[in-house]
Short mmCIF file of C-alpha atoms and ligand atoms in Angstrom, two decimals:
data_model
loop_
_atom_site.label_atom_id
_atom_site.label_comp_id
_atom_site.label_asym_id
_atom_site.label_seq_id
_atom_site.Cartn_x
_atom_site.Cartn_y
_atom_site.Cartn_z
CA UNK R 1 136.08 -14.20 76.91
CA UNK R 2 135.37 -12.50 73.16
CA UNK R 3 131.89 -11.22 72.60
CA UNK R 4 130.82 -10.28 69.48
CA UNK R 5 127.86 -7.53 69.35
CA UNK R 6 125.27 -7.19 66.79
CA UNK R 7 123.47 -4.47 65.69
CA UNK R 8 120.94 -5.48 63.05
CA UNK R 9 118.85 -3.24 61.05
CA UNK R 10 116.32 -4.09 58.14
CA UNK R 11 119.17 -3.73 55.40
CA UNK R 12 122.26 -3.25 57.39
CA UNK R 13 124.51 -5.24 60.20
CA UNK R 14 127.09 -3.40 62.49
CA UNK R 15 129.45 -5.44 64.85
CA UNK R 16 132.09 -5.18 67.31
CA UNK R 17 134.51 -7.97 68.95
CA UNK R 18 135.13 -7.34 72.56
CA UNK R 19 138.13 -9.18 74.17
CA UNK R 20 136.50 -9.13 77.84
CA UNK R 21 139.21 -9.53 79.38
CA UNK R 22 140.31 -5.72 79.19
CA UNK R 23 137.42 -4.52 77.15
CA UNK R 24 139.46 -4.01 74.40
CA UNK R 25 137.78 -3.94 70.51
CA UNK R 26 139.48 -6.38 68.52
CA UNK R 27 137.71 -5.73 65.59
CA UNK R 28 134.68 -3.51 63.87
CA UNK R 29 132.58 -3.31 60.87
CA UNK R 30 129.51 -2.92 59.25
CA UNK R 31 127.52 -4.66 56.52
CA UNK R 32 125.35 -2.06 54.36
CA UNK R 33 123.21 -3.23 51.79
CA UNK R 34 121.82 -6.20 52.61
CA UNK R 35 119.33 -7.66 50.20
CA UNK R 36 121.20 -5.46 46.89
CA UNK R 37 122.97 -7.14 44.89
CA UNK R 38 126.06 -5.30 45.98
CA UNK R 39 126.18 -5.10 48.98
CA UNK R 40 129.08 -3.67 51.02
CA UNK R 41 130.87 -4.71 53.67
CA UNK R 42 133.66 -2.95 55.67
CA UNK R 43 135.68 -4.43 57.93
CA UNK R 44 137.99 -2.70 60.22
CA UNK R 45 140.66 -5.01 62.51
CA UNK R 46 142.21 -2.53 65.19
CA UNK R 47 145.57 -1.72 64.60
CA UNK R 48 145.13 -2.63 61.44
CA UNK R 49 144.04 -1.65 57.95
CA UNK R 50 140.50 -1.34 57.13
CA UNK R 51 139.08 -3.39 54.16
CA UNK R 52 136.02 -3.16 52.07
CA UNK R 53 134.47 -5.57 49.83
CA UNK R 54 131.30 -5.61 48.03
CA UNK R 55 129.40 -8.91 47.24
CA UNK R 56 126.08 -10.10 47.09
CA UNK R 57 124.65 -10.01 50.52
CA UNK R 58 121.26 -11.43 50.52
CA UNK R 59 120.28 -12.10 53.53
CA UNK R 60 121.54 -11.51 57.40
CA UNK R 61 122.71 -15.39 57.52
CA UNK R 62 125.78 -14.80 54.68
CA UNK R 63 125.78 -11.07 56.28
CA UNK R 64 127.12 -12.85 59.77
CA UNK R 65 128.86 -16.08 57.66
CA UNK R 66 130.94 -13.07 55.87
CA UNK R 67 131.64 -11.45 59.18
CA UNK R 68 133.03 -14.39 60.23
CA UNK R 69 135.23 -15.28 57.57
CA UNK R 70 136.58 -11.42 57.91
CA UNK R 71 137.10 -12.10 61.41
CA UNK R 72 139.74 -15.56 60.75
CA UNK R 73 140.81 -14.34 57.58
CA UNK R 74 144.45 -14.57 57.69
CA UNK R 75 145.36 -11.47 56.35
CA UNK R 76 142.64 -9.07 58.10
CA UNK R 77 141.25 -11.27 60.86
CA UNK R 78 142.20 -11.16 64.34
CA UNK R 79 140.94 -14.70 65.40
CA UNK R 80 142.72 -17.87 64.61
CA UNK R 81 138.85 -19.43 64.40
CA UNK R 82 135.05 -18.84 65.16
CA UNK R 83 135.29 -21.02 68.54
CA UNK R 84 137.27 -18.21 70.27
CA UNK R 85 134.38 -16.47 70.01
CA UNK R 86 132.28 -17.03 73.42
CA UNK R 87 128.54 -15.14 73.24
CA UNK R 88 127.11 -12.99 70.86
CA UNK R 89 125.04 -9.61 72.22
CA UNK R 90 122.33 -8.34 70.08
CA UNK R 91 120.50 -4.80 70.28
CA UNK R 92 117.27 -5.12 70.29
CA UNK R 93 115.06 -1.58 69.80
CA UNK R 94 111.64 -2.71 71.85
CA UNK R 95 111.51 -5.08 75.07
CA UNK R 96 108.11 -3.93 75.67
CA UNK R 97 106.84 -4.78 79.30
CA UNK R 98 108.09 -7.96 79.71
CA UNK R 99 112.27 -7.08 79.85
CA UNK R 100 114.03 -5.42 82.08
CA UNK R 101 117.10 -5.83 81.52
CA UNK R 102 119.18 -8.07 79.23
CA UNK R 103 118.15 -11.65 78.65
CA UNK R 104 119.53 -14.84 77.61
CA UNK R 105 117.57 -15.90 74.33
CA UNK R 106 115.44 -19.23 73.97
CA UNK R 107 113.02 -20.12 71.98
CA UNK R 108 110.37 -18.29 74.26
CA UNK R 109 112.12 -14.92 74.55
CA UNK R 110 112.49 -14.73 70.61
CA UNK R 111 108.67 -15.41 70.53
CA UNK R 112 108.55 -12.70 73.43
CA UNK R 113 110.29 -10.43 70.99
CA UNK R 114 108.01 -11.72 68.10
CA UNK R 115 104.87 -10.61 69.76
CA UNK R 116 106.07 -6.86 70.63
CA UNK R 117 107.05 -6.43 66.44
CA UNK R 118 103.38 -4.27 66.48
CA UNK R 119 105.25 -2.16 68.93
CA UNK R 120 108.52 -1.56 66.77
CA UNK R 121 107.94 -2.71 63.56
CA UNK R 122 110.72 -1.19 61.70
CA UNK R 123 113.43 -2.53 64.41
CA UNK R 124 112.05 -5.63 65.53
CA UNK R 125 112.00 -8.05 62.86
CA UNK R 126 115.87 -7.47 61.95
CA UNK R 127 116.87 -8.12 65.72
CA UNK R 128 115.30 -11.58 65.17
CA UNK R 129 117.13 -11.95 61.63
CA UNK R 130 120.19 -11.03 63.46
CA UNK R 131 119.46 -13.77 66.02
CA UNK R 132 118.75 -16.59 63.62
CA UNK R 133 121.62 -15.68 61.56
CA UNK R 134 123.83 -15.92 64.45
CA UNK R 135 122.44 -19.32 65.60
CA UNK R 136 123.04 -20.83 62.34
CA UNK R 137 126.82 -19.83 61.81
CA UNK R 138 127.44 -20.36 65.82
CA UNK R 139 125.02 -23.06 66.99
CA UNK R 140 126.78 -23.91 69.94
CA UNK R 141 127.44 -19.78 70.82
CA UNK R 142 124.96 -18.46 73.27
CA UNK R 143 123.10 -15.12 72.56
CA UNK R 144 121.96 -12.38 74.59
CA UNK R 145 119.34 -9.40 73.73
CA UNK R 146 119.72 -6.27 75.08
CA UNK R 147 116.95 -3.70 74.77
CA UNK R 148 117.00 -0.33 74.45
CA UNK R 149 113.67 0.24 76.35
CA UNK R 150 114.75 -2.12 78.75
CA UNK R 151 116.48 0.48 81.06
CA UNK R 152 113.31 3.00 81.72
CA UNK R 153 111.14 0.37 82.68
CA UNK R 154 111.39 1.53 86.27
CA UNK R 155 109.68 4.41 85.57
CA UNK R 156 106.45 4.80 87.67
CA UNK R 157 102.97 4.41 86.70
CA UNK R 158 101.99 8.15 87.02
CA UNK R 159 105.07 8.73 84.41
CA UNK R 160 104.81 6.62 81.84
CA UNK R 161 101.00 6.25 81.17
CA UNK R 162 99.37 8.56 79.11
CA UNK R 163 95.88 10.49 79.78
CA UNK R 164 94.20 8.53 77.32
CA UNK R 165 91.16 6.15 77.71
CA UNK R 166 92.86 3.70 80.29
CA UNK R 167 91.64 0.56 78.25
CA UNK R 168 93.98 1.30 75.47
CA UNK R 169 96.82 0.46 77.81
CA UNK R 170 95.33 -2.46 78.27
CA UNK R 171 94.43 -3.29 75.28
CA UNK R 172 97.33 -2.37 73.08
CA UNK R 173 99.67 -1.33 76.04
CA UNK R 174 100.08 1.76 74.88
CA UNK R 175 102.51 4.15 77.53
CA UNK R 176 105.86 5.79 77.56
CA UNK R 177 108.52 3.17 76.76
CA UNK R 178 111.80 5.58 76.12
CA UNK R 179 115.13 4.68 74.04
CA UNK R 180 118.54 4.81 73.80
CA UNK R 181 118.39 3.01 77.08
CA UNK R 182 121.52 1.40 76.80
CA UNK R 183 122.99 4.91 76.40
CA UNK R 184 121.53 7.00 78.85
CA UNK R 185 122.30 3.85 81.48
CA UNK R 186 125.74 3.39 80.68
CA UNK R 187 126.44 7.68 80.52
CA UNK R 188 125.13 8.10 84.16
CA UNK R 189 127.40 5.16 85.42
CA UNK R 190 130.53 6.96 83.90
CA UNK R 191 129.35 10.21 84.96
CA UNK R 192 129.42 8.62 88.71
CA UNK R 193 132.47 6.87 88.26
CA UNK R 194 134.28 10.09 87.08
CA UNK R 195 132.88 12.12 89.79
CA UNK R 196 133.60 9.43 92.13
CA UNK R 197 130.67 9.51 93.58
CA UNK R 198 128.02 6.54 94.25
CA UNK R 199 124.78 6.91 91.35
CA UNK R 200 122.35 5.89 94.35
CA UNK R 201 123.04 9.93 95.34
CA UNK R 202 122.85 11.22 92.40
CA UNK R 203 120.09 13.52 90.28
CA UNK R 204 121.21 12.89 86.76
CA UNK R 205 120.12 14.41 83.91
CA UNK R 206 121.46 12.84 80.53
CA UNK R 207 121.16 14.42 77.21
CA UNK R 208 121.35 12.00 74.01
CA UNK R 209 121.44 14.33 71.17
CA UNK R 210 122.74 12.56 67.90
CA UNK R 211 120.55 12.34 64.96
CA UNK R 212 117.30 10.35 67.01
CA UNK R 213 117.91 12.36 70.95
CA UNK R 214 116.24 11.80 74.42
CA UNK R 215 116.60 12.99 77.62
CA UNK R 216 116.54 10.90 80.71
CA UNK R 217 116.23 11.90 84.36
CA UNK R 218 118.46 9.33 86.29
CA UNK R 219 117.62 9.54 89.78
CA UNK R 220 119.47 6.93 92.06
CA UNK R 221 121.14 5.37 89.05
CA UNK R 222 117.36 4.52 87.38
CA UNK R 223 115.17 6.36 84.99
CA UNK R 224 112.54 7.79 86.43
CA UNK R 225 111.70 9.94 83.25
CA UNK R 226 112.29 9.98 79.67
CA UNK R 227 111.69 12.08 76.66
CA UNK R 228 110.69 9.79 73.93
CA UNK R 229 107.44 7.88 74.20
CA UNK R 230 105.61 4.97 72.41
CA UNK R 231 107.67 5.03 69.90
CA UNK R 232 111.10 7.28 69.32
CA UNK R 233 108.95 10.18 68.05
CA UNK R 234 107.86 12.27 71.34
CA UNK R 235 110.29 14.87 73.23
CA UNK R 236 112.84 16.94 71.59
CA UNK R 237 113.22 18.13 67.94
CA UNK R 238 115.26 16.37 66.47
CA UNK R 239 117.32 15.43 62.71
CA UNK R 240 114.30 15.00 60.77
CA UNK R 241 111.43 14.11 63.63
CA UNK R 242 109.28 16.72 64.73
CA UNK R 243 108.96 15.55 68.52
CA UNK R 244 106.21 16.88 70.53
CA UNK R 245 103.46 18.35 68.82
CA UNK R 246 100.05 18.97 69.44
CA UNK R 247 98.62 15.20 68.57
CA UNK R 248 95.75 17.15 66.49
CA UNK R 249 98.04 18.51 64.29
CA UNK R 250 98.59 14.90 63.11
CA UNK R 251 94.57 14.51 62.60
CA UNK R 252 93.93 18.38 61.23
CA UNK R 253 96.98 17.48 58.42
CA UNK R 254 95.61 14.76 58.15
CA UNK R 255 92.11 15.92 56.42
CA UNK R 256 93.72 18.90 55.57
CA UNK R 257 96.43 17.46 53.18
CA UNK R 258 94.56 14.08 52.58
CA UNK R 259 97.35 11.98 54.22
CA UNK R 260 97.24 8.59 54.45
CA UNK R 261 98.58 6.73 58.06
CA UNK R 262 101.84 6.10 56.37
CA UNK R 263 102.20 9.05 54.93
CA UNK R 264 101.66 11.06 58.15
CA UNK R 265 104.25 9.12 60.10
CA UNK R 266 106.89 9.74 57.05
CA UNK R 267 106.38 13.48 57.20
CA UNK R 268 106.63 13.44 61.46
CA UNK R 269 109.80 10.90 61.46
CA UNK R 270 111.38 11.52 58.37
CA UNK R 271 110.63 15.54 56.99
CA UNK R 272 110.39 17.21 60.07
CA UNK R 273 112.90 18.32 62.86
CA UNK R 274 115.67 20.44 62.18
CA UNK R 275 115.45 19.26 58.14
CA UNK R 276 112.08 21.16 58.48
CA UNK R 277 112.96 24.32 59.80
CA UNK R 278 115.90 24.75 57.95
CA UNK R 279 114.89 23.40 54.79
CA UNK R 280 118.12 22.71 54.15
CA UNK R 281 119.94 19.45 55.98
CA UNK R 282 119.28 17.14 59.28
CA UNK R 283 123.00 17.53 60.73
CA UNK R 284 123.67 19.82 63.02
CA UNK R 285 127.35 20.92 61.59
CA UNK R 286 125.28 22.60 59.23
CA UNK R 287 122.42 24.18 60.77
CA UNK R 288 125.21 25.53 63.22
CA UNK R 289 127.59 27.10 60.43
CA UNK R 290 123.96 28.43 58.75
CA UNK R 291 123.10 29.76 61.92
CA UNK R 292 127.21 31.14 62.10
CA UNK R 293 126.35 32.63 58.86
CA UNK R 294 123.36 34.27 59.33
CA UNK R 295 121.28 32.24 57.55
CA UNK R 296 117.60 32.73 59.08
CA UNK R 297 116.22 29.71 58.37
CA UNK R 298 119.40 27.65 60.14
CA UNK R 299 119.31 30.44 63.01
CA UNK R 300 115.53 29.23 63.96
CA UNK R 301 115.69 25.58 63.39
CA UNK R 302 119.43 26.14 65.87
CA UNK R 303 117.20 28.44 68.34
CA UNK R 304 114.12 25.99 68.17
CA UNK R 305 116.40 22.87 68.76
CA UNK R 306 118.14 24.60 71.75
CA UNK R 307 115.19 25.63 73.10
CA UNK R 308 113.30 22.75 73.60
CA UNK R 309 115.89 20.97 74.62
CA UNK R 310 116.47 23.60 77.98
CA UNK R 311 112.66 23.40 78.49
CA UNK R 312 113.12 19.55 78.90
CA UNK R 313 116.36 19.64 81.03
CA UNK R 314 114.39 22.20 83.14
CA UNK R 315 111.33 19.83 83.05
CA UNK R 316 113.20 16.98 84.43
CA UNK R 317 114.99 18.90 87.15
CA UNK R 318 112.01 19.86 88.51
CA UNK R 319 110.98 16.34 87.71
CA UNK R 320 113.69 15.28 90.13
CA UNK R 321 113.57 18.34 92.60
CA UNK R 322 117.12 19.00 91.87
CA UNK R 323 120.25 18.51 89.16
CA UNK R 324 123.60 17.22 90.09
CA UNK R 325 125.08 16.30 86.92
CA UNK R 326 123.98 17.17 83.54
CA UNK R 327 125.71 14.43 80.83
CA UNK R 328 125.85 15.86 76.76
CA UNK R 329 126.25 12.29 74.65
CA UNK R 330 125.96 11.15 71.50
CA UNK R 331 126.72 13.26 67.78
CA UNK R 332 125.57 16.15 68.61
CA UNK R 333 126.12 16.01 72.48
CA UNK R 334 130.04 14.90 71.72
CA UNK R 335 130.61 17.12 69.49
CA UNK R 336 128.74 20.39 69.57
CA UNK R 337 130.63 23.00 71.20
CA UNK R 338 127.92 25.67 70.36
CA UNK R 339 124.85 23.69 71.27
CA UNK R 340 126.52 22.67 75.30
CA UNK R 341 127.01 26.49 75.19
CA UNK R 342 123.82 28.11 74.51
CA UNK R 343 121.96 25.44 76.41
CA UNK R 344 124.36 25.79 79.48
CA UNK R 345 123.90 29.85 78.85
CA UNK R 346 120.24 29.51 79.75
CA UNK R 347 120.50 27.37 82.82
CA UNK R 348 122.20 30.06 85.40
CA UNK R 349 118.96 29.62 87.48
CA UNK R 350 120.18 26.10 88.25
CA UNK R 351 123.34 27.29 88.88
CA UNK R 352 124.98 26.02 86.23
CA UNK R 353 128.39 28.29 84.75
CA UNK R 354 129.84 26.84 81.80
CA UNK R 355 133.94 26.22 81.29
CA UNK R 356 133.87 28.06 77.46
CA UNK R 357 137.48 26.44 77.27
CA UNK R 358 136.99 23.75 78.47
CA UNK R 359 133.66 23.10 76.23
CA UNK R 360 136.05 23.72 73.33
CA UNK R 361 138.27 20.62 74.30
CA UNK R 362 137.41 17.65 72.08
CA UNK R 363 139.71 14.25 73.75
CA UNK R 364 137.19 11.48 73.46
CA UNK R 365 137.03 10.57 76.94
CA UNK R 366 134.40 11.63 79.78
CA UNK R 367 135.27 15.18 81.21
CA UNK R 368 134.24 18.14 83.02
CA UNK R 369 133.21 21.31 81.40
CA UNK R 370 131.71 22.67 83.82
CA UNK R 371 133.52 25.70 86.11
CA UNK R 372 134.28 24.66 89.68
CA UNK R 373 132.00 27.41 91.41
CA UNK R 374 129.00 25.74 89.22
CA UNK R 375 126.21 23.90 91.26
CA UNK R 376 125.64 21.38 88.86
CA UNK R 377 128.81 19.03 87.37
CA UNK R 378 128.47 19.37 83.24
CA UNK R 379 130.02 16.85 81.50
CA UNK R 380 130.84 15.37 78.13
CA UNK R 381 130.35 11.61 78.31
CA UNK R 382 131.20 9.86 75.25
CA UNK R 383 128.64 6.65 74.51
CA UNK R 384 128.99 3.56 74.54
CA UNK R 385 126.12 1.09 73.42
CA UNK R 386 128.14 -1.64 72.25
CA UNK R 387 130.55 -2.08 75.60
CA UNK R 388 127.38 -1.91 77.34
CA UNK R 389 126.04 -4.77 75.43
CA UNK R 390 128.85 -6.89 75.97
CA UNK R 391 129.47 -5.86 79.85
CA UNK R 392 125.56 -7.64 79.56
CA UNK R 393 126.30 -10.50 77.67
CA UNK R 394 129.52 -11.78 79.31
CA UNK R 395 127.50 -11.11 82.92
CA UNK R 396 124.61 -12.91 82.18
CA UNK R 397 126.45 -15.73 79.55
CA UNK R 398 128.49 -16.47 83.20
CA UNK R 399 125.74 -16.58 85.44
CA UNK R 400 123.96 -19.15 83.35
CA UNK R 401 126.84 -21.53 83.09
P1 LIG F 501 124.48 9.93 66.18
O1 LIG F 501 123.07 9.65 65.82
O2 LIG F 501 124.75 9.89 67.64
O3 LIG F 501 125.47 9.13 65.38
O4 LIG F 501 124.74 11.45 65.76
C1 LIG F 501 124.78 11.84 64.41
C2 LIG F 501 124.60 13.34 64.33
O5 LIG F 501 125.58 14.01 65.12
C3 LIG F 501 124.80 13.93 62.93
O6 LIG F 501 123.63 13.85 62.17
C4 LIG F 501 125.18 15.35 63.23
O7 LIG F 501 123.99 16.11 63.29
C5 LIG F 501 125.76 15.31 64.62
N1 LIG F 501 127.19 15.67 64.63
C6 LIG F 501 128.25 14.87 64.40
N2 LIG F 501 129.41 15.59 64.48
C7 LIG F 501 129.06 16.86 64.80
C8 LIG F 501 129.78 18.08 65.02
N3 LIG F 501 131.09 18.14 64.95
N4 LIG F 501 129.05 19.18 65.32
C9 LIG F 501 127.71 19.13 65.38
N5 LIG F 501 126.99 18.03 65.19
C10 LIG F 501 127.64 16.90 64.89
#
């Protein structure tokens, strides 16, 4: 079976084309641009040469039609036509309450989605423009959503509501939702698999750190906690988000600096984090050669960043009474050498000893870098969102046949 997975954002559309059969990616790309007048799209067949062309993209309907024709084009395709393709899997940022998991769409789980755009309103209304735009080029094509909230919704009552004025969960349902779901779900099922060991044991604590990061505790193979919130804002410092904060600094700026709402939740999501700090850039490559250099405004946004991210690995093994496994994903958890170290450095209580050499290794594929006296298993897990979404869609596309 091919699956082809979506990921749709306001002006952009990435994609992948799974052949299920090994779980091999036939094809990749991504449309940027959408609603410019030129709008770009880049189109990469594996094995293959990548093209790039750049056309008037209007709306998310010619972004998929365009896909498509990249897809069966004769020269750069790697379909002989659209019908090969079987189900289409779309991210989808917020799944509120009501999902769990993945779900076949109809009409009443794209009005579910609908209603939760107060919730997400940046990330939800392109998920639906990815699903119409996939109905109309592939009307007879089933789609599937997958959400990234959809994973920590087995967190307990005690964890994800918040000390606030109870009604206001029940009136706006306002509690800990989480991200990255798809991630930190399909990092703890590697890391079992490549211990060889089954999750249900298991005290994981996984570590997405890429430009947006969370931390999940994975206890039995479910989430019992996470570090982002509402909305991908609380937990760790991050790219350009501030994370936790004392919620009156918000109000106190607020009056201080005569903010607007808007203008608030630019400065927390989009000037803060590491940007902040170092006043310089969001990406860690160069806060970490600033910080290499000497350069004391990269050293303390590095030191602040590693910092908070040890108190929240240390808050989520006590959390779970107990780490097994600790799993760095994502940019920054892939690829950082020096961020695994000096977060590993400070976690000798929990018995965890760093492999130096082995944290040096870059292969792409899940491995150890942890010594073989530690008491916790440290390990690099590369992500993968999209395989995750099509592992979804092809499961759920067959049991509804
Ligand atoms: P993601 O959001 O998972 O795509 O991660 C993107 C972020 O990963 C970038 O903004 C960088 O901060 C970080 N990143 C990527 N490569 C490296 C690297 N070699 N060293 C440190 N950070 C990296």
């Amino acid at each position: 079976m091919k699956v082809l997975v979506i990921n749709a954002g306001s002006s952009s559309l990435k994609y992948q084309l799974y052949d299920m059969t090994d779980e091999t990616v036939l094809a990749k790309g991504l449309v940027e641009r959408i609603g410019m007048d030129s709008s770009i799209l880049t189109h990469k067949p594996t094995g293959k040469e990548e093209v790039t062309e750049v056309s008037e993209i209007l709306e998310h309907t010619t972004a998929i039609r365009k896909v498509l024709e990249k897809l069966t084009d004769k020269e750069h395709g790697v379909l002989s036509s659209v019908d090969e393709i079987q189900a289409v899997g779309h991210r989808v940022v917020h799944g509120g309450e009501t999902f769990k998991g993945s779900a076949l769409v109809t009409p009443e789980v794209k009005a579910e989605i609908r209603r939760l755009f107060d919730l997400a309103p940046l990330h939800n209304p392109p998920a639906i423009m990815g699903i119409n735009a996939a109905e109309v080029n592939m009307p007879a094509v089933p789609n599937v959503v997958a959400f990234d909230t959809a994973f920590h919704q087995t967190m307990e009552e005690k964890v994800y509501l918040y000390p606030i004025p109870k009604v206001l969960y029940k009136k706006h349902r306002i509690r800990r939702y989480g991200a990255h779901g798809t991630s930190h779900q399909y990092v703890s099922r590697v890391a079992a698999e490549f211990l060889n060991r089954p999750i249900e044991e298991l005290k994981i604590i996984t570590c997405h750190i890429g430009n947006g990061a969370s931390l999940t505790a994975v206890k039995g193979g479910v989430s019992v906690d996470t570090s982002m919130g509402l909305t991908p804002l609380e937990g760790l410092m991050m790219g350009t988000r501030s994370g936790d904060l004392d919620p009156t600094v918000v109000t106190f700026v607020m009056n201080k600096e005569e903010l607007s709402i808007s203008e608030v939740n630019s400065m927390l999501n989009k000037h803060s984090g590491l940007l902040a700090i170092s006043g310089s850039s969001s990406d860690m490559r160069d806060i970490t050669d600033g910080w290499e250099a000497g350069k004391p405004n990269e050293t303390l946004a590095f030191e602040m960043y590693e910092y908070r991210l040890r108190k929240y690995i240390g808050a989520y093994a006590a959390a779970m009474n107990g780490v097994d496994v600790i799993v760095f994903t994502a940019g920054v958890g892939e690829n950082s050498a020096i961020v695994r170290e000096k977060t590993c450095e400070n976690l000798s209580y929990l018995g965890v000893e760093l492999d130096k050499e082995l944290n040096k290794v870059r292969s792409g594929e899940p491995r150890r870098i942890s010594t073989p006296n530690s008491k916790v298993e440290v390990l690099v897990i590369p992500t993968n969102e999209e395989l995750m979404i099509a592992r979804d869609t092809l499961q759920i596309v067959q049991e509804s046949k």
